[in-house]
XYZ file of C-alpha atoms in Angstrom:
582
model
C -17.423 -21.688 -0.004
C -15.068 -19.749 1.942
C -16.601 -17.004 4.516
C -14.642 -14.199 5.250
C -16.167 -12.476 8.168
C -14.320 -10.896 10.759
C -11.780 -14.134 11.396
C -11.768 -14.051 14.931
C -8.332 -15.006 16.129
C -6.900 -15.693 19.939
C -2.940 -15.325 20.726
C -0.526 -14.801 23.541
C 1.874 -12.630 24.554
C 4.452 -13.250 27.175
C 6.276 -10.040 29.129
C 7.840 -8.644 31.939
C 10.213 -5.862 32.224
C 10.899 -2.513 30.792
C 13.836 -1.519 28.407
C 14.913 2.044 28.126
C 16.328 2.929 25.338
C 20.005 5.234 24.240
C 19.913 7.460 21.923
C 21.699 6.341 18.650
C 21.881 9.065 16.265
C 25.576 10.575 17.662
C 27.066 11.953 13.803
C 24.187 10.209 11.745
C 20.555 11.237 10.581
C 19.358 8.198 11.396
C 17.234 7.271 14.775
C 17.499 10.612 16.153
C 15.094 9.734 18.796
C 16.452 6.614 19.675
C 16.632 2.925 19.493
C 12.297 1.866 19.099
C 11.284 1.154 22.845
C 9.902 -1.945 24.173
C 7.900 -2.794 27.301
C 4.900 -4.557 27.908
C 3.876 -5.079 24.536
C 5.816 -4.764 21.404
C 3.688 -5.454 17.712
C 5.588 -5.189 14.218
C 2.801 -4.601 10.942
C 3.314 -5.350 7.325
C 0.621 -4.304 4.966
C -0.253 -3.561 1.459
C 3.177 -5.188 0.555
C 1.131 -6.075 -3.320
C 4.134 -9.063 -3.938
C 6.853 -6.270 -3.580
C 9.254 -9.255 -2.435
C 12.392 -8.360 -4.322
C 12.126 -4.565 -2.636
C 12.864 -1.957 -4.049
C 15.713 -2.715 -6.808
C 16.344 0.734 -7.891
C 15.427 2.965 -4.333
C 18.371 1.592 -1.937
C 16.724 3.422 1.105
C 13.705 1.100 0.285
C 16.115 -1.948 -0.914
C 15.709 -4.425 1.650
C 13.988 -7.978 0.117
C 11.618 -10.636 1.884
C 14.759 -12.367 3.295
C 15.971 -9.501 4.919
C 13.191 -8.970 6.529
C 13.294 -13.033 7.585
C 16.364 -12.377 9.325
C 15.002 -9.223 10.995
C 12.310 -10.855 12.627
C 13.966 -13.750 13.934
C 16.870 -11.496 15.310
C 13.713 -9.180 17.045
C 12.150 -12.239 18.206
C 15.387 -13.361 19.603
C 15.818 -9.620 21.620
C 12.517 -9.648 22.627
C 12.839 -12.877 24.776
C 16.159 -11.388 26.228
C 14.458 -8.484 27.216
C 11.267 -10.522 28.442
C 8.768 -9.062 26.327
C 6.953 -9.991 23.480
C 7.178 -9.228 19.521
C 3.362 -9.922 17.811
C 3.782 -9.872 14.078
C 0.866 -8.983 12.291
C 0.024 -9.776 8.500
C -2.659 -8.380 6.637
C -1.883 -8.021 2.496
C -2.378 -7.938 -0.905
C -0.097 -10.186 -2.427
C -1.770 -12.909 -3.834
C 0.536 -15.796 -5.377
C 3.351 -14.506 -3.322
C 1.745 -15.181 -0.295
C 4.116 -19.192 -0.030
C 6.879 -16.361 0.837
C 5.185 -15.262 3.982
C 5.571 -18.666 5.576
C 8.984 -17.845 6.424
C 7.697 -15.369 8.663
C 6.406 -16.357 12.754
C 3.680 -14.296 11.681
C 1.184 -14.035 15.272
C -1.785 -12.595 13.548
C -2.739 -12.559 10.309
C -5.562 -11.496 7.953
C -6.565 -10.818 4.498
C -7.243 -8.007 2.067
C -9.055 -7.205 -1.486
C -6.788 -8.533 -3.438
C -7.213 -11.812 -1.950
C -10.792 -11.838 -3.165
C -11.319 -10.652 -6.358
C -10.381 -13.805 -8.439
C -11.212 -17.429 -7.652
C -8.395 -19.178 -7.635
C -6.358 -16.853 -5.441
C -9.326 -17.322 -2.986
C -8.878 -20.954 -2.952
C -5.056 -20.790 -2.601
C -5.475 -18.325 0.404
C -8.139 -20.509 2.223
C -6.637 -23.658 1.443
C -3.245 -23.801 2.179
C -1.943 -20.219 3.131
C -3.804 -20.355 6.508
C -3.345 -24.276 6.980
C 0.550 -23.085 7.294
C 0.105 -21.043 10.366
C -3.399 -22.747 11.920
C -3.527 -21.411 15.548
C -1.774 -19.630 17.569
C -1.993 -20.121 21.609
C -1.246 -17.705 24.624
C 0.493 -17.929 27.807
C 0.275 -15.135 29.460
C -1.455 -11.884 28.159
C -5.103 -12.658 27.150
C -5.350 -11.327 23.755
C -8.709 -11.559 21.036
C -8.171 -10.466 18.088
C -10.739 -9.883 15.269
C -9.577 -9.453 11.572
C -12.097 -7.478 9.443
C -11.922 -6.089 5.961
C -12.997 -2.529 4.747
C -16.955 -2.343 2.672
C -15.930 -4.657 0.381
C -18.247 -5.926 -2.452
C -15.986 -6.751 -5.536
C -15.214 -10.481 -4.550
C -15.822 -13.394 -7.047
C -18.904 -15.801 -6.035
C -16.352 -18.450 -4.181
C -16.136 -16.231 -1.149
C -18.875 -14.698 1.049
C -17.580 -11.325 2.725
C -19.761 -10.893 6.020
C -19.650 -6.297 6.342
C -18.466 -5.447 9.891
C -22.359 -3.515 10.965
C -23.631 -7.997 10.819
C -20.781 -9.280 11.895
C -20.771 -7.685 14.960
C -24.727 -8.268 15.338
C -23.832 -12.006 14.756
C -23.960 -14.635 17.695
C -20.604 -15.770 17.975
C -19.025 -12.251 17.903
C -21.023 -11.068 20.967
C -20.368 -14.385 22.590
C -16.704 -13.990 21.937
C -16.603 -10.531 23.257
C -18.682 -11.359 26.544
C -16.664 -14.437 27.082
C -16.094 -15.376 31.109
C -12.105 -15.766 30.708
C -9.916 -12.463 31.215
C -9.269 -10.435 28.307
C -6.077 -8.056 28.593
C -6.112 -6.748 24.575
C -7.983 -6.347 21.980
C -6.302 -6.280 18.672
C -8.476 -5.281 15.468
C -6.403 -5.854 12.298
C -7.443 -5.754 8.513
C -7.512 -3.625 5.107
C -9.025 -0.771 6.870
C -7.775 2.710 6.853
C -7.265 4.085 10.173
C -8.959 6.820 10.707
C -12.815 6.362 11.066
C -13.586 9.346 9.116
C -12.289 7.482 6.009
C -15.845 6.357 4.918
C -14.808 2.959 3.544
C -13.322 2.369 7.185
C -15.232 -0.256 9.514
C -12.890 -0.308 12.187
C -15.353 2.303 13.828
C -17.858 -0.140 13.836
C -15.534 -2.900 15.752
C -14.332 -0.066 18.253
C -18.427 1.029 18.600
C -19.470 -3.071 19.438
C -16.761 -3.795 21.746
C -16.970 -0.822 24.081
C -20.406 -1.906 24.430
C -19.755 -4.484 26.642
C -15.802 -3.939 27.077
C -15.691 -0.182 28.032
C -12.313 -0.331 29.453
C -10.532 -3.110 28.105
C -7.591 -1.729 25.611
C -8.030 -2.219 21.961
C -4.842 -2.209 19.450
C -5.860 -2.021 15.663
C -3.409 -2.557 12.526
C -4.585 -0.850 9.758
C -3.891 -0.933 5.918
C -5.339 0.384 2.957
C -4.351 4.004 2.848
C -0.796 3.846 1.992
C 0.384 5.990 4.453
C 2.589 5.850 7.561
C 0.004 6.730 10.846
C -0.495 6.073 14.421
C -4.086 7.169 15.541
C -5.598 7.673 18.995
C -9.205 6.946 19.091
C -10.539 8.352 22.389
C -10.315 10.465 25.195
C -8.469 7.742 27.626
C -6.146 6.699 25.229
C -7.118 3.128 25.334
C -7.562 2.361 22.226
C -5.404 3.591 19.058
C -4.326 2.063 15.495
C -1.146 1.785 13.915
C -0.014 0.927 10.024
C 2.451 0.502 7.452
C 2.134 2.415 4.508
C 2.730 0.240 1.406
C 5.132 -1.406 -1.023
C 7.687 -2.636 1.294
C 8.224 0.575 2.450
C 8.243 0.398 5.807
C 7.735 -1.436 8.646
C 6.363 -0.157 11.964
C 6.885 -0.751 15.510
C 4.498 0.133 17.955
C 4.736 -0.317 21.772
C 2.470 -0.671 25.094
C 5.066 1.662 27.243
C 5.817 3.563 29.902
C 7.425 6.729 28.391
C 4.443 9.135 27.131
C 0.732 9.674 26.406
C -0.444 10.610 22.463
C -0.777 14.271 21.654
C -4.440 14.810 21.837
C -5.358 17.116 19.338
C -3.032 16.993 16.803
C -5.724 17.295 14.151
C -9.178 17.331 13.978
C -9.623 14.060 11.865
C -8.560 11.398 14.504
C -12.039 10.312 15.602
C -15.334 10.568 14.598
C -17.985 12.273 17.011
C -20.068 8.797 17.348
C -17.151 6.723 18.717
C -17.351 6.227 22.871
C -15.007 7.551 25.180
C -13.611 4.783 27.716
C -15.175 5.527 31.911
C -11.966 5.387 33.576
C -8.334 6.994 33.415
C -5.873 5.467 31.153
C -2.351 3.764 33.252
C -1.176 2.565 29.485
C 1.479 4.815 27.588
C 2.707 4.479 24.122
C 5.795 4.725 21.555
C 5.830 3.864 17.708
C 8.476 3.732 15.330
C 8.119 4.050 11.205
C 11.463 1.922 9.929
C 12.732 2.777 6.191
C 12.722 -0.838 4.517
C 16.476 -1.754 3.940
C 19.177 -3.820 5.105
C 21.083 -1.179 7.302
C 17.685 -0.492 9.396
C 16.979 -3.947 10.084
C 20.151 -4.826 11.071
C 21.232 -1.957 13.457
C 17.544 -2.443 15.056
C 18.214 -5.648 15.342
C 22.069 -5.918 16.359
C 23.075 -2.543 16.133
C 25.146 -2.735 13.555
C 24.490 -1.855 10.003
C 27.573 -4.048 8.721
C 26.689 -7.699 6.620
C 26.988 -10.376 9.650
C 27.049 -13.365 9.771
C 24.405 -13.841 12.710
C 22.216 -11.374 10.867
C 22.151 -12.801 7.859
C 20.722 -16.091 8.032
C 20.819 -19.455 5.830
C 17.116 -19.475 5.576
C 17.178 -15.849 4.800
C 19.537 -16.351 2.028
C 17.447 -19.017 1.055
C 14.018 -16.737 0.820
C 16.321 -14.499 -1.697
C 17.396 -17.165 -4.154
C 13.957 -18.114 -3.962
C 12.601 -14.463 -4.672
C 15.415 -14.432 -7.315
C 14.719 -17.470 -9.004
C 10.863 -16.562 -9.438
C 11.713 -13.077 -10.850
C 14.277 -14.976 -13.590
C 11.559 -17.775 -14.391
C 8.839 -15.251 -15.072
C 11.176 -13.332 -17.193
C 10.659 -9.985 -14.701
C 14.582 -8.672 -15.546
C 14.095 -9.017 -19.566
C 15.662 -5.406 -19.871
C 13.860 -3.212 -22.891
C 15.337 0.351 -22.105
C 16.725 2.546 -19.922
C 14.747 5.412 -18.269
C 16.579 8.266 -18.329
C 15.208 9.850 -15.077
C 12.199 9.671 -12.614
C 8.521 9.867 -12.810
C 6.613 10.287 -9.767
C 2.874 10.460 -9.780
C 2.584 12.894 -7.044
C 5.711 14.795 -6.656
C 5.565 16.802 -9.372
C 2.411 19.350 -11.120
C 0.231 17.258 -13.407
C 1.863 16.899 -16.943
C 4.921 18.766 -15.702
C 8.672 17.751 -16.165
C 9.066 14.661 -14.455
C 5.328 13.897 -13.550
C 4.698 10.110 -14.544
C 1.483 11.106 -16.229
C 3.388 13.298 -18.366
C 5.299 10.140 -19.815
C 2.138 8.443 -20.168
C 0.691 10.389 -22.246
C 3.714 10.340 -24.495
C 4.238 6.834 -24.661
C 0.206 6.342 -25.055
C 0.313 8.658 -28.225
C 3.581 7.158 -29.618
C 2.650 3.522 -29.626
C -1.307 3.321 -29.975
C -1.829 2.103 -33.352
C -4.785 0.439 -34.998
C -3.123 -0.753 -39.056
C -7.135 -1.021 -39.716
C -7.906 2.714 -38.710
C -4.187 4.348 -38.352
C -5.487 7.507 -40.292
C -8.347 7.862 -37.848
C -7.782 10.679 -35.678
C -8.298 9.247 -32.323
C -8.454 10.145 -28.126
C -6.967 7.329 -25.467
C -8.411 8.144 -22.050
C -7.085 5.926 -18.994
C -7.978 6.235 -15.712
C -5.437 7.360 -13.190
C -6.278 4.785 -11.076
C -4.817 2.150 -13.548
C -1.096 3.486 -12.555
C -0.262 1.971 -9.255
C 3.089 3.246 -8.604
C 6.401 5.411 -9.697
C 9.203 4.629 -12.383
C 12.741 5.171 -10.838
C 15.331 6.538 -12.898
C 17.625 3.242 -14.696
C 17.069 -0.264 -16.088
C 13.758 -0.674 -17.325
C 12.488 -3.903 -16.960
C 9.952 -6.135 -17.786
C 9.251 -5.975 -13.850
C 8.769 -2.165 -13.933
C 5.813 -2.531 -16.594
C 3.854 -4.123 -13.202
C 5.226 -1.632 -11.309
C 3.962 1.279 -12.733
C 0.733 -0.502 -13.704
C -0.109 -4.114 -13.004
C -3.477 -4.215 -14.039
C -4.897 -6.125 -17.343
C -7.190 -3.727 -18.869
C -7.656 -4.078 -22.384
C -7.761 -1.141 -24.839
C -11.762 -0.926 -26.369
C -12.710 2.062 -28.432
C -16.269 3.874 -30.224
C -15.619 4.689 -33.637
C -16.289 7.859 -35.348
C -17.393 9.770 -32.654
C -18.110 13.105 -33.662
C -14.727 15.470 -32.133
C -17.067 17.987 -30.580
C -18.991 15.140 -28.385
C -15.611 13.159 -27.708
C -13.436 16.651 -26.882
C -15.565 16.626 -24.069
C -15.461 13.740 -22.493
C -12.536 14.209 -20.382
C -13.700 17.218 -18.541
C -16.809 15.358 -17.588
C -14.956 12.469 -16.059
C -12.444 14.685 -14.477
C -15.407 16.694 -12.677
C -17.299 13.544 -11.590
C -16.123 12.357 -8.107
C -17.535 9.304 -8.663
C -15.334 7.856 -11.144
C -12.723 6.043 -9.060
C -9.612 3.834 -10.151
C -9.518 -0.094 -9.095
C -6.980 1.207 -6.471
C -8.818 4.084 -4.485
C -5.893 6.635 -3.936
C -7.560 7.876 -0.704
C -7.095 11.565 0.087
C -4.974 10.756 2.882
C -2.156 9.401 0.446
C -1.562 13.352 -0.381
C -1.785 14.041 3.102
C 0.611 16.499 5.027
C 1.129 13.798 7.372
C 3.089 11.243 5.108
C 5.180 12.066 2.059
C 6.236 8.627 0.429
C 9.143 7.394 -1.476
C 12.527 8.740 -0.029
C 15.654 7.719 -0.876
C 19.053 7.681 0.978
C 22.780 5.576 -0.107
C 23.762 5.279 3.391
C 23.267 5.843 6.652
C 25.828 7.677 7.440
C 25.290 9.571 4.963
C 25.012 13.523 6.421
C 22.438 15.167 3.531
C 19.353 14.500 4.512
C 17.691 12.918 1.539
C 13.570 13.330 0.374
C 11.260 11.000 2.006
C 8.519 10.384 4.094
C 8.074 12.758 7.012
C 4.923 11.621 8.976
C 2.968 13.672 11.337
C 0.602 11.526 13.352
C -1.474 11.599 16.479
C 1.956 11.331 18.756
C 3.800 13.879 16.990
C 6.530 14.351 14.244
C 8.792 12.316 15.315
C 8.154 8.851 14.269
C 10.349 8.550 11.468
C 13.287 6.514 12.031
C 15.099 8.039 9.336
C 14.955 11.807 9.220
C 14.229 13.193 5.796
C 12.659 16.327 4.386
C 9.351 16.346 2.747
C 8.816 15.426 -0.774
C 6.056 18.146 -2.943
C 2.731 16.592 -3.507
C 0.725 17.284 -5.752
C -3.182 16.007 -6.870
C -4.008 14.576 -9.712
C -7.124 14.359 -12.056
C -9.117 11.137 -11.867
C -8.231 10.651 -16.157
C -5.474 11.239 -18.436
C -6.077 11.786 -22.496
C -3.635 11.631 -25.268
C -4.292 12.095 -29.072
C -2.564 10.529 -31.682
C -3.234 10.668 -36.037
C -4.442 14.021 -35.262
C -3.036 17.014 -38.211
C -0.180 17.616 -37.923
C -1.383 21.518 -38.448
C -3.303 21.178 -35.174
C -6.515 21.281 -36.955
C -9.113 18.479 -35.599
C -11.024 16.000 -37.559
C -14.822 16.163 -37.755
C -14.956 12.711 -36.112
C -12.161 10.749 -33.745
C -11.938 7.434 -32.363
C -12.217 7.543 -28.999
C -10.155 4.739 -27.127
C -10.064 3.634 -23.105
C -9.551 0.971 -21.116
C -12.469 -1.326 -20.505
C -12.847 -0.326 -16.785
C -14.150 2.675 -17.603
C -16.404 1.815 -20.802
C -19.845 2.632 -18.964
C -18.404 6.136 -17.357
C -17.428 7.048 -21.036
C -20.561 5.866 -22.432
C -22.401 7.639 -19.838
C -20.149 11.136 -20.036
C -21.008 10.755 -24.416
C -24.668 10.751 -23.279
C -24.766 14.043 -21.272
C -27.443 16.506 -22.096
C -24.198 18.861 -22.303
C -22.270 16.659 -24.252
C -25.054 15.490 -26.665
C -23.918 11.468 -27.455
C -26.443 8.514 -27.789
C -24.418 5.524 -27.383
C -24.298 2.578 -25.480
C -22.058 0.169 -24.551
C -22.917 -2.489 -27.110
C -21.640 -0.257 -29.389
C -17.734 -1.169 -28.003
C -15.198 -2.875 -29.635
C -11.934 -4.079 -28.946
C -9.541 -1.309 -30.374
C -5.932 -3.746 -30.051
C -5.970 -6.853 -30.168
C -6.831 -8.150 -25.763
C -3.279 -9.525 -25.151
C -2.073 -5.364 -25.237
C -3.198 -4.270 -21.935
C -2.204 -1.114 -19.764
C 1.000 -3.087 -18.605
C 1.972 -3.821 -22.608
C 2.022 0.711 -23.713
C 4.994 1.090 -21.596
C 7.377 -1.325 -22.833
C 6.677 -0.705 -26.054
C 7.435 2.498 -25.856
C 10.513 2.010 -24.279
C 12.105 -0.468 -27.103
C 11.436 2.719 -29.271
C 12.629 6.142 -27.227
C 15.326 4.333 -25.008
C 17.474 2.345 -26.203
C 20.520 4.287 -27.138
C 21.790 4.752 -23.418
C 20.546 1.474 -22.346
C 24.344 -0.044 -22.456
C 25.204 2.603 -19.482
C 22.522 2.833 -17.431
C 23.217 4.608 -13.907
C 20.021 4.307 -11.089
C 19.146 7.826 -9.846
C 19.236 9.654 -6.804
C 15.297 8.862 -6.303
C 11.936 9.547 -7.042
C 11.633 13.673 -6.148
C 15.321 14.313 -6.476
C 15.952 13.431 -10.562
């Protein structure tokens, strides 16, 4: 049986002098506070990438694909040992079958998220052979330990034991490890984890905790994931220890630095560090600089050669190869099959709930259009979802087979009560929506609407003088991290459940008794919300049944509906402007 503890992990990291930096942004909007510096120590984190290997198809400021990003890292490995410092690439995903893809990647540190867990075989394919690819990895210089450690996790399958964080760090070999004789320079935390220890599901507050314990001076560097946000976060008074991550999706890619130009902006907010974390005894000599990079192929290559143009020494044979590969997969499972074309964009956030544009909003319209039971058609009936079963945005254009993951990958079935009286079943969705405990299979933290990262902008070029929507990130350093400047995109919250009705009169009179339909993950909250005192139900869940047939599942409502409402413009289908500005 696999364990998955904290995966302790030991690297090197060779450097030497500083680089200083020009500014680069002369006529463009684009790295208006330079070129990302490098020093001492300079770390690159992917995370929550979820198998986005193509990119984004449709979002060209987001456009760049898995081999891009091959050639970007060899070209930054390739600067860094002309400029006598180190790049440490750190891994730490949910991407499950993808994950072969990653081995084209001199990944330094890697570690493992939810996704990884949750079904057997993926476990087994992860343990197996993903982490036979990279085995160890061995310093030369820096002393570096590194602990990988997943958020309170509990939903894995029986073939994999996760140890929490509070007994792993009680455990013999991590206390061993920490007091070891030989000099340790770094400490570098990485997993799932949001950053910020007031997140509760965060346990990177309990690593920080057990190594000051015994290492109250020694610095600690954490990669975080999780969230889905952009952030950089001090965590105490020294500035000696502090977390950096990604936000999500192929997004973006960060660069954070050990380096002699500044000190974080202590406080920017008053949600950095919890009360309980310890301060480090002596002054801090280490400085820092990050860097958020948009995910395309004019970022990685002026980073890495400063020019944005195709070359040929950016653009590698083995990258080239990693595309056909990507492309190949995506034409094999049938991911381009084309059923419609979406005549603008749905965002889940950037727009009022229900409102023009709001993805929900389309939902809802699809769900009533298509949901049809030939046995029960002239029943009346309710489909609840949870919002939590929508992972991500529709952009405006092709609609794919691909895009029917996108906006919701998961494989909940549809399962229904029958005949349940309309006064009970009309309120049912208030009940869920006022009970904070009902939460999706993705948790959408709060942070993700937080004023310090907007996701999903969009720009054609980079010389392109509008500034476009995007993310705009304010973090412990400051506001200006973004390599790309953009303006913010609205955000909005959501409810934790959407409802549409279909068969209902067409008079708007109701029916004394509906069916009421949902996915299957949320069977026992509905069952529960039917059997409050204020609702009045007695039911239970034996009482559900299957409502379609399994095989149509929260990825199968969309499609459908798209063979039937968009098909006429499908021969001329342009791509939009992006998610917030169509």
């Amino acid at each position: 049986m696999p364990t998955i503890p904290g995966m302790l992990f030991s690297t090197l990291v060779a450097l030497t002098a500083a680089f200083h930096p020009s500014l680069a942004c002369e006529g463009e909007p684009h790295s208006c506070y330079g070129e990302p510096e490098h020093d001492v120590i300079l770390t690159r984190n992917t995370t929550d990438t979820h198998g986005w290997l193509e990119g984004h198809t449709k979002e060209q400021n987001y456009g760049a694909d898995w081999g891009d990003y091959v050639s970007f890292t060899r070209a930054m490995k390739q600067k860094a040992r002309n400029l006598g410092v180190d790049l440490l690439l750190d891994l730490h995903d949910d991407a499950g079958p993808s994950d072969a893809t990653w081995e084209n990647v001199e990944y330094g540190l890697l570690t493992i998220g939810n996704h990884e867990l949750y079904i057997t075989e993926i476990a087994y394919e992860t343990f197996s052979n993903f982490s036979n690819v990279y085995g160890d990895r061995h310093l030369t210089r820096l002393g570096i330990m590194a602990f990988g450690v997943l958020f309170d996790f509990t939903s894995n399958s029986n073939v994999s034991k996760v140890i929490k964080a509070a007994s792993m760090v009680q455990e013999s070999w991590f206390l061993e490890a920490v007091n070891c004789t030989k000099p340790i320079d770094l400490f570098v935390v990485i997993g799932d984890n949001p950053v910020r220890t007031t997140v509760s599901s965060s346990t990177f507050g309990t690593l920080f905790r057990a190594i000051r314990k015994t290492r109250p001076n020694v610095p600690i560097q954490a990669f975080g994931g999780r969230t889905h946000i952009r952030d950089f976060v001090v965590y105490d008074n020294k500035q000696r220890a502090w977390s950096i991550k990604s936000s999500n999706y192929t997004f973006t890619n960060p660069n954070g630095v050990i380096n002699p130009t500044r000190s974080a902006i202590l406080p920017v907010s008053t949600e950095t560090a919890s009360e309980s974390l310890p301060s480090s005894t002596t002054p801090s000599d280490l400085w820092y600089a990050r860097r958020y990079l948009d995910w395309n192929h004019l970022t990685f290559a002026y980073h890495a050669e400063g020019s944005q143009q195709y070359t040929t020494s950016f653009d590698t044979p083995k990258a080239f190869a990693v595309t056909s590969k990507i492309t190949a997969a995506r034409n094999k499972l049938h991911l381009t099959n084309l059923y419609g074309c979406a005549p603008q964009s749905y965002c889940q956030f950037c727009k009022p709930f229900l409102a023009g544009g709001n993805l929900f909003q389309l939902l809802q319209t699809a769900l009533s259009t298509v949901f049809v039971n030939e046995t029960r058609k002239h029943t009346p009936h309710l489909i609840t979802i949870s919002i939590g079963s929508v992972h991500f945005d529709l952009a405006k254009g092709r609609f794919t087979y691909d895009d029917s993951f996108i906006v919701s990958p998961f494989k909940d079935a549809f399962q229904f009560l029958a005949d349940v009286p309309y006064e009970q079943a009309s309120k049912v969705l208030d009940f869920l929506n006022s009970d904070t405990c009902v939460e999706p299979p993705l948790l959408y933290s709060s942070d993700r609407m937080h004023k310090r990262s907007k996701p999903k902008g969009r720009v054609i070029s980079r010389h392109f003088t509008e500034v476009s929507l995007g993310y705009t990130t304010i973090d412990d350093f400051g506001d200006d991290g973004d390599d790309t400047i953009h303006a913010k995109i609205p955000s909005y919250t959501q409810p934790n459940d959407l409802q549409a009705n279909a068969s209902f009169p067409t008079d708007g009179s109701t029916s004394a008794t509906v069916d009421l339909v949902f996915i299957g993950f949320i069977a026992s909250y509905i069952v529960n919300a039917l059997n409050q005192p204020v609702v009045g139900g007695n039911y239970s869940t034996s009482q559900v049944a299957y409502y379609m047939d399994k095989s149509f599942t929260t990825s199968s409502y969309l499609p459908a509906y798209a063979k039937i409402a968009w098909q006429e413009t499908t021969p001329h289908c342009p791509v939009g402007a992006g998610i917030g500005s169509d």
